[in-house]
Amino acid sequence: MSLVNERVERKDRVQKKYCRFKKAGIKYVDYKDPNFLLKFVNEQGKILPRRLTGNSLKFQRKVSVAIKRARHLALMPYVADGLK
C-alpha cells in the first residue's frame, strides 16, 4: 500500500477515500511520533494536502499542527532532500 490513499477501480466502481483516523478511532494526533507523521509529508518535507491523504478537515488540521510542533522540537526536519 502506498503512503497516499488512492482510488481503486473495481469493475467500473470507484471506492471513496476514507479518513484513516475516523476508521481507526484515533482521537489525538501525537506530535511525538515522527514515524507516523512521515506518512503525511512528501520527500521534500512538505505537508500533503487532504485530497491526497484522504483525511477529514478536522484531522488534517490536527496533523498539520502536530507536524509543525514536531518540526519546532527538531523531531522532524523542515526541509529534506531525500526524507523517505
Tab-separated table of C-alpha atoms in Angstrom:
chain	number	residue	atom	x	y	z
A	1	MET	CA	0.000	0.000	0.000
A	2	SER	CA	1.320	3.405	-0.870
A	3	LEU	CA	1.514	6.282	1.572
A	4	VAL	CA	-1.250	8.159	-0.199
A	5	ASN	CA	-4.841	6.964	-0.312
A	6	GLU	CA	-5.600	6.042	-3.888
A	7	ARG	CA	-8.897	5.489	-5.556
A	8	VAL	CA	-9.152	1.887	-6.619
A	9	GLU	CA	-11.302	0.989	-9.604
A	10	ARG	CA	-13.144	-2.295	-9.364
A	11	LYS	CA	-15.399	-3.153	-12.299
A	12	ASP	CA	-16.485	0.406	-13.115
A	13	ARG	CA	-16.809	1.317	-9.459
A	14	VAL	CA	-14.581	3.787	-7.622
A	15	GLN	CA	-14.013	3.353	-3.921
A	16	LYS	CA	-14.418	6.500	-1.884
A	17	LYS	CA	-11.440	7.799	0.070
A	18	TYR	CA	-11.698	7.426	3.816
A	19	CYS	CA	-10.250	9.190	6.813
A	20	ARG	CA	-7.846	6.756	8.448
A	21	PHE	CA	-8.315	8.478	11.819
A	22	LYS	CA	-12.081	8.026	11.850
A	23	LYS	CA	-11.765	4.448	10.659
A	24	ALA	CA	-9.221	3.538	13.354
A	25	GLY	CA	-10.948	5.567	16.076
A	26	ILE	CA	-7.926	7.812	16.718
A	27	LYS	CA	-8.900	10.976	18.574
A	28	TYR	CA	-5.476	12.534	19.227
A	29	VAL	CA	-2.609	13.013	16.777
A	30	ASP	CA	0.641	12.673	18.733
A	31	TYR	CA	3.369	15.100	17.665
A	32	LYS	CA	5.988	12.968	19.453
A	33	ASP	CA	5.646	10.134	16.926
A	34	PRO	CA	7.615	11.302	13.863
A	35	ASN	CA	7.425	7.899	12.126
A	36	PHE	CA	3.636	8.155	11.962
A	37	LEU	CA	3.760	11.800	10.867
A	38	LEU	CA	6.126	10.946	7.999
A	39	LYS	CA	3.127	9.370	6.229
A	40	PHE	CA	1.685	12.865	5.791
A	41	VAL	CA	4.731	14.601	4.280
A	42	ASN	CA	6.340	14.125	0.882
A	43	GLU	CA	10.010	13.545	0.061
A	44	GLN	CA	10.852	17.239	0.345
A	45	GLY	CA	9.190	17.537	3.749
A	46	LYS	CA	6.051	19.359	2.606
A	47	ILE	CA	2.720	18.542	4.230
A	48	LEU	CA	0.467	16.606	1.850
A	49	PRO	CA	-2.993	18.080	1.153
A	50	ARG	CA	-6.298	16.488	2.128
A	51	ARG	CA	-7.122	15.472	-1.416
A	52	LEU	CA	-4.068	13.186	-1.438
A	53	THR	CA	-4.179	11.812	2.108
A	54	GLY	CA	-7.956	11.412	2.370
A	55	ASN	CA	-8.109	12.934	5.861
A	56	SER	CA	-11.156	14.809	7.050
A	57	LEU	CA	-10.790	18.544	7.627
A	58	LYS	CA	-10.718	18.110	11.397
A	59	PHE	CA	-7.876	15.606	11.356
A	60	GLN	CA	-5.945	17.332	8.571
A	61	ARG	CA	-5.738	20.399	10.822
A	62	LYS	CA	-4.590	18.252	13.744
A	63	VAL	CA	-1.970	16.549	11.567
A	64	SER	CA	-0.592	19.850	10.285
A	65	VAL	CA	-0.339	21.264	13.824
A	66	ALA	CA	1.368	18.068	15.025
A	67	ILE	CA	3.881	18.204	12.148
A	68	LYS	CA	4.652	21.853	12.895
A	69	ARG	CA	5.165	21.072	16.586
A	70	ALA	CA	7.444	18.131	15.752
A	71	ARG	CA	9.479	20.360	13.438
A	72	HIS	CA	9.789	23.017	16.132
A	73	LEU	CA	11.132	20.447	18.605
A	74	ALA	CA	13.531	19.069	15.940
A	75	LEU	CA	11.807	15.680	15.806
A	76	MET	CA	11.213	16.195	12.073
A	77	PRO	CA	13.156	18.249	9.535
A	78	TYR	CA	11.695	21.396	7.986
A	79	VAL	CA	13.284	20.656	4.600
A	80	ALA	CA	14.845	17.435	3.333
A	81	ASP	CA	16.286	16.258	0.039
A	82	GLY	CA	15.527	12.566	0.491
A	83	LEU	CA	13.320	12.153	3.536
A	84	LYS	CA	11.904	8.717	2.745
